[in-house]
């Protein structure tokens, strides 16, 4: 019985010792299991991150492929269109999330490099085309100048009126071809092709008119204060620019509407203002015209439309080369107003009219208004009666009467004026209907006052104005006779047909000899000029 307890004690002791010995092993095993669990969790997390990163890479790859397809199919065609039409926008990335990313910056750089390469190639091709056109245009221009000289020699050689009329018509057609080829040459960088002497600005306006069909619709008003002229190197460029401006006004207005040209002199130079009552221009067209005529940006032939409208672009070339300026805006008449300004310092000069006579067809300067003299106080009833009721009403209202032209009373007979030297301006400015009506009203009023028995003599200023008016009418009649003789080449036996339309402008007439003569014929068909190169809106 004693052996069993001892054995149990031994076994218990051995078990306790074994348990104590196994405790560290079990602790280490549990730590390893926990470590293995943490590693498994980390591996699982890394696997999830890798899977997510893989999905992101696949999405970025799909986005990049879509952006590349969008670049090739949409953005590059938009860029090619915008190079020819600046108002056409270029689309951005297809996915808005790409905006501002590295991919967006890379694709934008690709577009910029493509645009730069295409722009350089366009400039190279356009320069080659302009060079070829410039060479061809200058050659044709030289031949047309030779043809023009030959036609002028034939006009001087033959005196038959019918043949002379045909030669004038052929010369005018030659002038049309010469104007268009000259504009093309100037557009491509060539010089205008003519060297002239210092010329009167009004003569340059007449020369520009004579190159156009429908020139009889142009009405010129001269408001220069003196014989202002343009220096030799700028005469032909100014004439070419004015020709294009007047041609644009004629082409885009109805054939029964006039085109008014006003020559003014300011403090810094002289200006030629061209007004028409045509269809006008939209705001974007005005801005485009200003950009073309500024001469500050290069103009490509491909930017001028089909058919090519080269007028404003050619003016821009001349503006850049010679220093005058051109401005367009909406006219008070509803059409377009174009102002060509010639600066006084480099381009204007005052001419000696003996050395540089004006063209006989040039309009006379508009007389400056003379301030009325202080009225004398009437000395008695007779003087008060001579002043008439108009003066009494004027004094009662406290207002000054506007200066009016007065003619001598019909009862007084004036001796015929002595023969005078030919007037330097045989063709004065045409008198409009309002002026004639005013003169007739003045004559009737004066006749009525004198018929009532006014005892006093007319004031001295009325006498002087009457003398000047009589001298002007005499000059007008002599100028009309000499102009008809000069236009027909005879004593008036074969007069030119009258101008159609109300109140036509001065007839440019045949080109006279001399540097300031209008370079063109006098007669032309009265059909409107179908000028495809004119600027502005289509005609209606």
mmCIF file of C-alpha atoms in Angstrom, residues 58-443:
data_model
loop_
_atom_site.group_PDB
_atom_site.id
_atom_site.type_symbol
_atom_site.label_atom_id
_atom_site.label_comp_id
_atom_site.label_asym_id
_atom_site.label_seq_id
_atom_site.Cartn_x
_atom_site.Cartn_y
_atom_site.Cartn_z
ATOM 1 C CA UNK A 58 -5.526 49.888 -65.905
ATOM 2 C CA UNK A 59 -7.872 52.911 -65.586
ATOM 3 C CA UNK A 60 -5.052 55.360 -66.324
ATOM 4 C CA UNK A 61 -4.065 53.294 -69.316
ATOM 5 C CA UNK A 62 -7.614 53.326 -70.609
ATOM 6 C CA UNK A 63 -7.846 57.114 -69.996
ATOM 7 C CA UNK A 64 -4.545 57.727 -71.810
ATOM 8 C CA UNK A 65 -5.669 55.638 -74.746
ATOM 9 C CA UNK A 66 -8.975 57.539 -74.865
ATOM 10 C CA UNK A 67 -7.168 60.913 -74.706
ATOM 11 C CA UNK A 68 -4.805 59.888 -77.500
ATOM 12 C CA UNK A 69 -7.757 58.853 -79.646
ATOM 13 C CA UNK A 70 -9.471 62.164 -78.780
ATOM 14 C CA UNK A 71 -6.290 64.041 -79.668
ATOM 15 C CA UNK A 72 -6.003 62.395 -83.070
ATOM 16 C CA UNK A 73 -9.693 62.468 -83.908
ATOM 17 C CA UNK A 74 -10.841 65.824 -82.530
ATOM 18 C CA UNK A 75 -8.198 68.130 -81.106
ATOM 19 C CA UNK A 76 -5.740 68.020 -84.010
ATOM 20 C CA UNK A 77 -8.484 68.693 -86.625
ATOM 21 C CA UNK A 78 -9.718 71.579 -84.467
ATOM 22 C CA UNK A 79 -6.179 72.940 -84.332
ATOM 23 C CA UNK A 80 -5.826 72.720 -88.123
ATOM 24 C CA UNK A 81 -9.121 74.592 -88.551
ATOM 25 C CA UNK A 82 -8.209 77.250 -86.007
ATOM 26 C CA UNK A 83 -5.016 78.070 -87.869
ATOM 27 C CA UNK A 84 -7.135 79.235 -90.810
ATOM 28 C CA UNK A 85 -10.115 80.481 -88.771
ATOM 29 C CA UNK A 86 -8.962 82.007 -85.463
ATOM 30 C CA UNK A 87 -12.519 82.137 -84.111
ATOM 31 C CA UNK A 88 -12.692 78.315 -84.156
ATOM 32 C CA UNK A 89 -11.884 76.967 -80.633
ATOM 33 C CA UNK A 90 -9.779 73.878 -79.970
ATOM 34 C CA UNK A 91 -11.442 71.342 -77.693
ATOM 35 C CA UNK A 92 -9.832 70.308 -74.433
ATOM 36 C CA UNK A 93 -9.365 66.825 -72.909
ATOM 37 C CA UNK A 94 -12.213 64.354 -73.233
ATOM 38 C CA UNK A 95 -12.106 63.551 -69.495
ATOM 39 C CA UNK A 96 -12.288 66.565 -67.211
ATOM 40 C CA UNK A 97 -10.263 64.703 -64.560
ATOM 41 C CA UNK A 98 -7.259 64.872 -66.884
ATOM 42 C CA UNK A 99 -7.212 68.681 -66.851
ATOM 43 C CA UNK A 100 -4.105 69.978 -65.137
ATOM 44 C CA UNK A 101 -2.405 66.595 -64.940
ATOM 45 C CA UNK A 102 0.893 65.562 -66.420
ATOM 46 C CA UNK A 103 -0.951 63.903 -69.284
ATOM 47 C CA UNK A 104 -2.782 67.148 -70.075
ATOM 48 C CA UNK A 105 0.464 69.137 -70.099
ATOM 49 C CA UNK A 106 2.108 66.567 -72.361
ATOM 50 C CA UNK A 107 -0.777 66.612 -74.863
ATOM 51 C CA UNK A 108 -0.883 70.428 -74.841
ATOM 52 C CA UNK A 109 2.817 70.537 -75.640
ATOM 53 C CA UNK A 110 2.190 68.178 -78.554
ATOM 54 C CA UNK A 111 -0.487 70.558 -79.888
ATOM 55 C CA UNK A 112 1.832 73.549 -79.554
ATOM 56 C CA UNK A 113 4.622 71.814 -81.429
ATOM 57 C CA UNK A 114 2.242 70.746 -84.188
ATOM 58 C CA UNK A 115 0.849 74.302 -84.475
ATOM 59 C CA UNK A 116 4.348 75.762 -84.657
ATOM 60 C CA UNK A 117 5.422 73.305 -87.337
ATOM 61 C CA UNK A 118 2.260 73.846 -89.395
ATOM 62 C CA UNK A 119 2.553 77.641 -89.046
ATOM 63 C CA UNK A 120 6.136 77.642 -90.287
ATOM 64 C CA UNK A 121 5.182 75.457 -93.214
ATOM 65 C CA UNK A 122 2.246 77.712 -94.097
ATOM 66 C CA UNK A 123 4.525 80.753 -94.042
ATOM 67 C CA UNK A 124 7.028 79.012 -96.268
ATOM 68 C CA UNK A 125 4.387 77.930 -98.772
ATOM 69 C CA UNK A 126 2.696 81.348 -98.740
ATOM 70 C CA UNK A 127 6.018 83.111 -99.248
ATOM 71 C CA UNK A 128 6.723 80.905 -102.253
ATOM 72 C CA UNK A 129 3.251 81.607 -103.656
ATOM 73 C CA UNK A 130 3.659 85.365 -103.117
ATOM 74 C CA UNK A 131 7.052 85.321 -104.791
ATOM 75 C CA UNK A 132 5.651 83.568 -107.849
ATOM 76 C CA UNK A 133 2.611 85.856 -107.990
ATOM 77 C CA UNK A 134 4.772 88.960 -107.494
ATOM 78 C CA UNK A 135 7.018 88.054 -110.406
ATOM 79 C CA UNK A 136 4.077 87.301 -112.690
ATOM 80 C CA UNK A 137 2.146 90.411 -111.626
ATOM 81 C CA UNK A 138 5.055 92.797 -112.152
ATOM 82 C CA UNK A 139 5.665 91.373 -115.625
ATOM 83 C CA UNK A 140 2.007 91.727 -116.619
ATOM 84 C CA UNK A 141 1.933 95.192 -115.060
ATOM 85 C CA UNK A 142 4.861 96.327 -117.193
ATOM 86 C CA UNK A 143 3.140 95.004 -120.321
ATOM 87 C CA UNK A 144 -0.097 96.792 -119.426
ATOM 88 C CA UNK A 145 1.799 100.052 -118.921
ATOM 89 C CA UNK A 146 3.274 99.631 -122.396
ATOM 90 C CA UNK A 147 -0.199 98.982 -123.788
ATOM 91 C CA UNK A 148 -1.469 102.087 -122.004
ATOM 92 C CA UNK A 149 1.287 104.216 -123.548
ATOM 93 C CA UNK A 150 0.498 102.793 -126.984
ATOM 94 C CA UNK A 151 -3.206 103.590 -126.598
ATOM 95 C CA UNK A 152 -2.413 107.155 -125.508
ATOM 96 C CA UNK A 153 -0.160 107.616 -128.539
ATOM 97 C CA UNK A 154 -2.971 106.372 -130.782
ATOM 98 C CA UNK A 155 -5.396 108.809 -129.151
ATOM 99 C CA UNK A 156 -3.044 111.666 -129.970
ATOM 100 C CA UNK A 157 -2.360 110.405 -133.495
ATOM 101 C CA UNK A 158 -5.937 109.940 -134.732
ATOM 102 C CA UNK A 159 -8.546 112.707 -134.707
ATOM 103 C CA UNK A 160 -11.599 110.740 -135.806
ATOM 104 C CA UNK A 161 -14.185 111.002 -132.998
ATOM 105 C CA UNK A 162 -15.524 107.434 -133.305
ATOM 106 C CA UNK A 163 -12.027 105.970 -133.246
ATOM 107 C CA UNK A 164 -11.051 108.187 -130.335
ATOM 108 C CA UNK A 165 -14.103 106.992 -128.411
ATOM 109 C CA UNK A 166 -13.158 103.354 -129.026
ATOM 110 C CA UNK A 167 -9.594 104.031 -127.970
ATOM 111 C CA UNK A 168 -10.832 105.649 -124.763
ATOM 112 C CA UNK A 169 -12.972 102.600 -124.029
ATOM 113 C CA UNK A 170 -10.019 100.270 -124.668
ATOM 114 C CA UNK A 171 -7.802 102.446 -122.487
ATOM 115 C CA UNK A 172 -10.349 102.286 -119.691
ATOM 116 C CA UNK A 173 -10.576 98.483 -119.878
ATOM 117 C CA UNK A 174 -6.798 98.342 -119.808
ATOM 118 C CA UNK A 175 -6.913 100.553 -116.699
ATOM 119 C CA UNK A 176 -9.249 98.055 -115.000
ATOM 120 C CA UNK A 177 -6.863 95.184 -115.648
ATOM 121 C CA UNK A 178 -3.912 97.340 -114.574
ATOM 122 C CA UNK A 179 -5.601 98.249 -111.276
ATOM 123 C CA UNK A 180 -6.266 94.645 -110.355
ATOM 124 C CA UNK A 181 -2.824 93.395 -111.277
ATOM 125 C CA UNK A 182 -1.244 96.348 -109.442
ATOM 126 C CA UNK A 183 -3.216 95.499 -106.302
ATOM 127 C CA UNK A 184 -2.064 91.877 -106.504
ATOM 128 C CA UNK A 185 1.551 92.955 -106.912
ATOM 129 C CA UNK A 186 1.343 95.371 -103.960
ATOM 130 C CA UNK A 187 -0.256 92.654 -101.833
ATOM 131 C CA UNK A 188 2.729 90.397 -102.512
ATOM 132 C CA UNK A 189 5.228 93.061 -101.455
ATOM 133 C CA UNK A 190 6.035 94.742 -104.773
ATOM 134 C CA UNK A 191 6.235 98.512 -105.142
ATOM 135 C CA UNK A 192 3.306 100.186 -106.947
ATOM 136 C CA UNK A 193 5.245 100.396 -110.198
ATOM 137 C CA UNK A 194 5.153 104.138 -110.944
ATOM 138 C CA UNK A 195 7.316 107.090 -109.927
ATOM 139 C CA UNK A 196 5.607 110.479 -110.001
ATOM 140 C CA UNK A 197 6.400 114.058 -109.094
ATOM 141 C CA UNK A 198 4.884 116.002 -106.213
ATOM 142 C CA UNK A 199 1.141 116.210 -106.905
ATOM 143 C CA UNK A 200 -1.886 118.013 -105.535
ATOM 144 C CA UNK A 201 -3.998 115.877 -103.226
ATOM 145 C CA UNK A 202 -7.148 116.725 -105.176
ATOM 146 C CA UNK A 203 -5.465 115.563 -108.385
ATOM 147 C CA UNK A 204 -4.643 112.256 -106.707
ATOM 148 C CA UNK A 205 -8.309 111.864 -105.758
ATOM 149 C CA UNK A 206 -9.348 112.497 -109.365
ATOM 150 C CA UNK A 207 -6.754 110.011 -110.598
ATOM 151 C CA UNK A 208 -8.142 107.377 -108.234
ATOM 152 C CA UNK A 209 -11.694 108.059 -109.438
ATOM 153 C CA UNK A 210 -10.764 107.773 -113.109
ATOM 154 C CA UNK A 211 -9.621 104.176 -112.636
ATOM 155 C CA UNK A 212 -13.077 102.930 -111.618
ATOM 156 C CA UNK A 213 -16.360 102.126 -113.279
ATOM 157 C CA UNK A 214 -19.156 104.283 -111.955
ATOM 158 C CA UNK A 215 -16.803 107.198 -111.278
ATOM 159 C CA UNK A 216 -19.575 109.615 -112.266
ATOM 160 C CA UNK A 217 -21.300 108.794 -108.956
ATOM 161 C CA UNK A 218 -18.391 110.175 -106.943
ATOM 162 C CA UNK A 219 -18.877 113.719 -105.615
ATOM 163 C CA UNK A 220 -15.707 115.465 -104.462
ATOM 164 C CA UNK A 221 -15.599 118.409 -102.071
ATOM 165 C CA UNK A 222 -12.353 120.324 -101.589
ATOM 166 C CA UNK A 223 -11.934 121.871 -98.132
ATOM 167 C CA UNK A 224 -8.183 122.420 -98.272
ATOM 168 C CA UNK A 225 -6.908 125.785 -97.102
ATOM 169 C CA UNK A 226 -4.042 125.874 -99.586
ATOM 170 C CA UNK A 227 -2.353 123.990 -102.447
ATOM 171 C CA UNK A 228 -1.498 120.939 -100.340
ATOM 172 C CA UNK A 229 0.319 118.211 -102.203
ATOM 173 C CA UNK A 230 1.828 114.801 -101.573
ATOM 174 C CA UNK A 231 5.533 114.151 -101.960
ATOM 175 C CA UNK A 232 6.590 112.181 -105.006
ATOM 176 C CA UNK A 233 7.385 108.865 -103.328
ATOM 177 C CA UNK A 234 3.894 108.613 -101.781
ATOM 178 C CA UNK A 235 1.752 109.830 -104.705
ATOM 179 C CA UNK A 236 1.095 106.461 -106.330
ATOM 180 C CA UNK A 237 0.665 104.562 -103.014
ATOM 181 C CA UNK A 238 -1.926 107.096 -101.850
ATOM 182 C CA UNK A 239 -3.667 106.866 -105.239
ATOM 183 C CA UNK A 240 -3.782 103.051 -105.027
ATOM 184 C CA UNK A 241 -5.211 103.158 -101.491
ATOM 185 C CA UNK A 242 -7.849 105.743 -102.451
ATOM 186 C CA UNK A 243 -8.785 103.690 -105.504
ATOM 187 C CA UNK A 244 -9.490 100.656 -103.358
ATOM 188 C CA UNK A 245 -11.511 102.654 -100.820
ATOM 189 C CA UNK A 246 -13.647 104.350 -103.490
ATOM 190 C CA UNK A 247 -14.052 101.053 -105.358
ATOM 191 C CA UNK A 248 -15.320 99.438 -102.164
ATOM 192 C CA UNK A 249 -17.799 102.281 -101.683
ATOM 193 C CA UNK A 250 -19.043 102.072 -105.279
ATOM 194 C CA UNK A 251 -19.316 98.290 -105.282
ATOM 195 C CA UNK A 252 -21.308 98.001 -102.050
ATOM 196 C CA UNK A 253 -23.832 100.780 -102.705
ATOM 197 C CA UNK A 254 -26.689 100.987 -105.149
ATOM 198 C CA UNK A 255 -25.939 102.401 -108.615
ATOM 199 C CA UNK A 256 -28.288 105.355 -108.038
ATOM 200 C CA UNK A 257 -26.616 106.468 -104.795
ATOM 201 C CA UNK A 258 -23.691 108.909 -104.730
ATOM 202 C CA UNK A 259 -20.357 108.371 -103.017
ATOM 203 C CA UNK A 260 -19.082 111.521 -101.326
ATOM 204 C CA UNK A 261 -15.352 112.225 -101.056
ATOM 205 C CA UNK A 262 -14.246 115.122 -98.871
ATOM 206 C CA UNK A 263 -10.673 116.419 -98.830
ATOM 207 C CA UNK A 264 -9.913 118.171 -95.544
ATOM 208 C CA UNK A 265 -6.841 119.773 -94.028
ATOM 209 C CA UNK A 266 -6.137 119.519 -90.316
ATOM 210 C CA UNK A 267 -3.429 120.489 -87.865
ATOM 211 C CA UNK A 268 -1.321 117.364 -88.389
ATOM 212 C CA UNK A 269 -1.957 116.659 -92.061
ATOM 213 C CA UNK A 270 -4.686 116.174 -94.633
ATOM 214 C CA UNK A 271 -7.475 113.605 -94.756
ATOM 215 C CA UNK A 272 -9.620 112.154 -97.518
ATOM 216 C CA UNK A 273 -13.008 110.963 -96.240
ATOM 217 C CA UNK A 274 -15.000 108.483 -98.348
ATOM 218 C CA UNK A 275 -18.677 108.015 -97.383
ATOM 219 C CA UNK A 276 -21.188 105.677 -98.957
ATOM 220 C CA UNK A 277 -24.792 104.765 -98.220
ATOM 221 C CA UNK A 278 -24.380 101.078 -98.994
ATOM 222 C CA UNK A 279 -25.024 97.889 -97.048
ATOM 223 C CA UNK A 280 -22.392 98.626 -94.398
ATOM 224 C CA UNK A 281 -20.208 96.223 -92.436
ATOM 225 C CA UNK A 282 -20.727 94.204 -89.275
ATOM 226 C CA UNK A 283 -18.610 94.806 -86.204
ATOM 227 C CA UNK A 284 -16.410 91.753 -86.791
ATOM 228 C CA UNK A 285 -15.866 92.823 -90.402
ATOM 229 C CA UNK A 286 -14.856 96.316 -89.263
ATOM 230 C CA UNK A 287 -12.367 94.800 -86.823
ATOM 231 C CA UNK A 288 -10.970 92.537 -89.525
ATOM 232 C CA UNK A 289 -10.637 95.492 -91.906
ATOM 233 C CA UNK A 290 -8.830 97.500 -89.227
ATOM 234 C CA UNK A 291 -6.456 94.599 -88.622
ATOM 235 C CA UNK A 292 -5.712 94.185 -92.324
ATOM 236 C CA UNK A 293 -5.198 97.914 -92.949
ATOM 237 C CA UNK A 294 -3.031 98.473 -89.885
ATOM 238 C CA UNK A 295 -0.095 96.803 -91.634
ATOM 239 C CA UNK A 296 1.178 95.422 -88.328
ATOM 240 C CA UNK A 297 0.533 91.725 -88.950
ATOM 241 C CA UNK A 298 1.633 89.574 -91.894
ATOM 242 C CA UNK A 299 -1.226 88.607 -94.174
ATOM 243 C CA UNK A 300 -1.385 85.223 -95.862
ATOM 244 C CA UNK A 301 -3.021 84.713 -99.232
ATOM 245 C CA UNK A 302 -5.067 81.863 -97.763
ATOM 246 C CA UNK A 303 -6.682 84.298 -95.301
ATOM 247 C CA UNK A 304 -8.211 86.487 -98.024
ATOM 248 C CA UNK A 305 -11.085 84.220 -98.976
ATOM 249 C CA UNK A 306 -12.187 82.645 -102.229
ATOM 250 C CA UNK A 307 -12.417 84.656 -104.428
ATOM 251 C CA UNK A 308 -9.565 86.671 -102.993
ATOM 252 C CA UNK A 309 -10.574 90.052 -101.512
ATOM 253 C CA UNK A 310 -7.263 91.835 -101.540
ATOM 254 C CA UNK A 311 -8.181 95.527 -101.263
ATOM 255 C CA UNK A 312 -7.768 96.057 -97.518
ATOM 256 C CA UNK A 313 -4.706 93.801 -97.347
ATOM 257 C CA UNK A 314 -2.997 95.758 -100.138
ATOM 258 C CA UNK A 315 -3.780 99.013 -98.316
ATOM 259 C CA UNK A 316 -2.179 97.541 -95.202
ATOM 260 C CA UNK A 317 1.021 96.826 -97.133
ATOM 261 C CA UNK A 318 1.160 100.433 -98.363
ATOM 262 C CA UNK A 319 0.389 101.793 -94.884
ATOM 263 C CA UNK A 320 3.282 99.822 -93.433
ATOM 264 C CA UNK A 321 5.702 100.907 -96.160
ATOM 265 C CA UNK A 322 4.846 104.613 -96.591
ATOM 266 C CA UNK A 323 3.510 105.836 -93.257
ATOM 267 C CA UNK A 324 -0.026 107.114 -93.903
ATOM 268 C CA UNK A 325 -3.017 105.606 -92.084
ATOM 269 C CA UNK A 326 -6.516 104.371 -92.962
ATOM 270 C CA UNK A 327 -9.487 104.013 -90.624
ATOM 271 C CA UNK A 328 -12.958 102.579 -91.300
ATOM 272 C CA UNK A 329 -16.138 102.986 -89.300
ATOM 273 C CA UNK A 330 -19.891 103.141 -89.774
ATOM 274 C CA UNK A 331 -20.926 106.074 -91.942
ATOM 275 C CA UNK A 332 -23.644 108.543 -90.886
ATOM 276 C CA UNK A 333 -25.308 107.625 -94.195
ATOM 277 C CA UNK A 334 -25.688 104.003 -93.042
ATOM 278 C CA UNK A 335 -22.823 102.579 -95.076
ATOM 279 C CA UNK A 336 -19.090 102.717 -94.436
ATOM 280 C CA UNK A 337 -16.871 105.727 -93.798
ATOM 281 C CA UNK A 338 -13.189 105.348 -94.698
ATOM 282 C CA UNK A 339 -10.687 108.018 -93.680
ATOM 283 C CA UNK A 340 -7.229 108.136 -95.263
ATOM 284 C CA UNK A 341 -4.940 110.435 -93.293
ATOM 285 C CA UNK A 342 -1.709 111.741 -94.823
ATOM 286 C CA UNK A 343 0.595 113.071 -92.075
ATOM 287 C CA UNK A 344 1.983 116.507 -92.752
ATOM 288 C CA UNK A 345 5.580 116.098 -91.613
ATOM 289 C CA UNK A 346 6.934 113.399 -93.960
ATOM 290 C CA UNK A 347 4.367 113.158 -96.749
ATOM 291 C CA UNK A 348 2.706 116.560 -97.333
ATOM 292 C CA UNK A 349 4.133 119.656 -98.985
ATOM 293 C CA UNK A 350 2.788 123.009 -100.156
ATOM 294 C CA UNK A 351 3.103 123.250 -103.931
ATOM 295 C CA UNK A 352 3.751 126.258 -106.119
ATOM 296 C CA UNK A 353 0.737 126.418 -108.417
ATOM 297 C CA UNK A 354 2.793 127.990 -111.190
ATOM 298 C CA UNK A 355 5.289 125.126 -111.189
ATOM 299 C CA UNK A 356 2.696 122.453 -110.357
ATOM 300 C CA UNK A 357 -0.662 123.542 -111.837
ATOM 301 C CA UNK A 358 -3.795 121.761 -110.727
ATOM 302 C CA UNK A 359 -5.798 119.540 -113.011
ATOM 303 C CA UNK A 360 -8.556 121.451 -114.830
ATOM 304 C CA UNK A 361 -11.034 118.914 -113.445
ATOM 305 C CA UNK A 362 -10.011 119.442 -109.810
ATOM 306 C CA UNK A 363 -12.767 120.905 -107.608
ATOM 307 C CA UNK A 364 -12.277 124.426 -106.313
ATOM 308 C CA UNK A 365 -11.685 124.890 -102.603
ATOM 309 C CA UNK A 366 -14.834 125.584 -100.641
ATOM 310 C CA UNK A 367 -14.858 129.300 -99.729
ATOM 311 C CA UNK A 368 -14.336 129.950 -96.050
ATOM 312 C CA UNK A 369 -17.241 131.763 -94.332
ATOM 313 C CA UNK A 370 -16.577 135.497 -93.886
ATOM 314 C CA UNK A 371 -17.802 136.996 -90.603
ATOM 315 C CA UNK A 372 -20.507 139.599 -91.285
ATOM 316 C CA UNK A 373 -19.586 143.251 -90.824
ATOM 317 C CA UNK A 374 -21.077 145.278 -87.988
ATOM 318 C CA UNK A 375 -24.337 146.861 -89.272
ATOM 319 C CA UNK A 376 -24.319 150.661 -89.301
ATOM 320 C CA UNK A 377 -26.953 152.542 -87.329
ATOM 321 C CA UNK A 378 -29.648 153.883 -89.696
ATOM 322 C CA UNK A 379 -29.353 157.666 -90.052
ATOM 323 C CA UNK A 380 -32.977 158.349 -90.952
ATOM 324 C CA UNK A 381 -36.314 156.987 -92.064
ATOM 325 C CA UNK A 382 -35.068 156.272 -95.583
ATOM 326 C CA UNK A 383 -32.240 154.123 -94.281
ATOM 327 C CA UNK A 384 -34.591 152.370 -91.884
ATOM 328 C CA UNK A 385 -36.952 151.654 -94.781
ATOM 329 C CA UNK A 386 -34.044 150.340 -96.888
ATOM 330 C CA UNK A 387 -33.121 147.818 -94.218
ATOM 331 C CA UNK A 388 -36.530 146.261 -94.586
ATOM 332 C CA UNK A 389 -38.630 144.190 -92.203
ATOM 333 C CA UNK A 390 -36.102 141.352 -91.994
ATOM 334 C CA UNK A 391 -33.548 143.554 -90.194
ATOM 335 C CA UNK A 392 -36.226 144.810 -87.805
ATOM 336 C CA UNK A 393 -37.255 141.260 -86.967
ATOM 337 C CA UNK A 394 -33.634 140.280 -86.525
ATOM 338 C CA UNK A 395 -32.965 143.120 -84.109
ATOM 339 C CA UNK A 396 -36.128 142.292 -82.215
ATOM 340 C CA UNK A 397 -35.083 138.665 -81.745
ATOM 341 C CA UNK A 398 -31.535 139.611 -80.731
ATOM 342 C CA UNK A 399 -29.985 137.048 -83.127
ATOM 343 C CA UNK A 400 -27.459 137.557 -85.877
ATOM 344 C CA UNK A 401 -28.449 136.658 -89.402
ATOM 345 C CA UNK A 402 -26.384 134.004 -91.185
ATOM 346 C CA UNK A 403 -24.308 135.295 -94.113
ATOM 347 C CA UNK A 404 -26.171 134.981 -97.398
ATOM 348 C CA UNK A 405 -25.116 135.453 -100.968
ATOM 349 C CA UNK A 406 -26.813 138.443 -102.572
ATOM 350 C CA UNK A 407 -27.075 139.425 -106.197
ATOM 351 C CA UNK A 408 -27.458 142.889 -107.677
ATOM 352 C CA UNK A 409 -30.998 144.089 -108.280
ATOM 353 C CA UNK A 410 -32.226 143.376 -111.822
ATOM 354 C CA UNK A 411 -32.931 147.084 -112.544
ATOM 355 C CA UNK A 412 -29.262 148.010 -112.338
ATOM 356 C CA UNK A 413 -27.295 147.357 -115.505
ATOM 357 C CA UNK A 414 -23.646 146.419 -115.143
ATOM 358 C CA UNK A 415 -21.131 146.888 -117.926
ATOM 359 C CA UNK A 416 -19.642 143.754 -119.407
ATOM 360 C CA UNK A 417 -16.426 142.745 -117.620
ATOM 361 C CA UNK A 418 -13.183 143.267 -119.432
ATOM 362 C CA UNK A 419 -11.493 140.182 -120.959
ATOM 363 C CA UNK A 420 -9.513 138.302 -118.327
ATOM 364 C CA UNK A 421 -6.830 135.705 -118.403
ATOM 365 C CA UNK A 422 -8.031 132.081 -118.361
ATOM 366 C CA UNK A 423 -9.041 131.063 -114.877
ATOM 367 C CA UNK A 424 -6.702 128.511 -113.317
ATOM 368 C CA UNK A 425 -9.703 126.336 -112.458
ATOM 369 C CA UNK A 426 -11.937 126.161 -115.553
ATOM 370 C CA UNK A 427 -14.230 123.608 -113.918
ATOM 371 C CA UNK A 428 -15.413 124.843 -110.535
ATOM 372 C CA UNK A 429 -17.071 122.622 -107.987
ATOM 373 C CA UNK A 430 -20.599 121.650 -109.050
ATOM 374 C CA UNK A 431 -23.304 123.759 -107.450
ATOM 375 C CA UNK A 432 -26.030 121.766 -105.759
ATOM 376 C CA UNK A 433 -29.743 122.505 -105.915
ATOM 377 C CA UNK A 434 -29.866 124.121 -102.462
ATOM 378 C CA UNK A 435 -27.293 126.751 -103.441
ATOM 379 C CA UNK A 436 -29.176 127.610 -106.621
ATOM 380 C CA UNK A 437 -32.446 127.898 -104.684
ATOM 381 C CA UNK A 438 -30.839 130.182 -102.134
ATOM 382 C CA UNK A 439 -29.461 132.438 -104.844
ATOM 383 C CA UNK A 440 -32.841 132.580 -106.601
ATOM 384 C CA UNK A 441 -34.563 133.447 -103.331
ATOM 385 C CA UNK A 442 -32.013 136.170 -102.632
ATOM 386 C CA UNK A 443 -32.459 137.621 -106.122
#
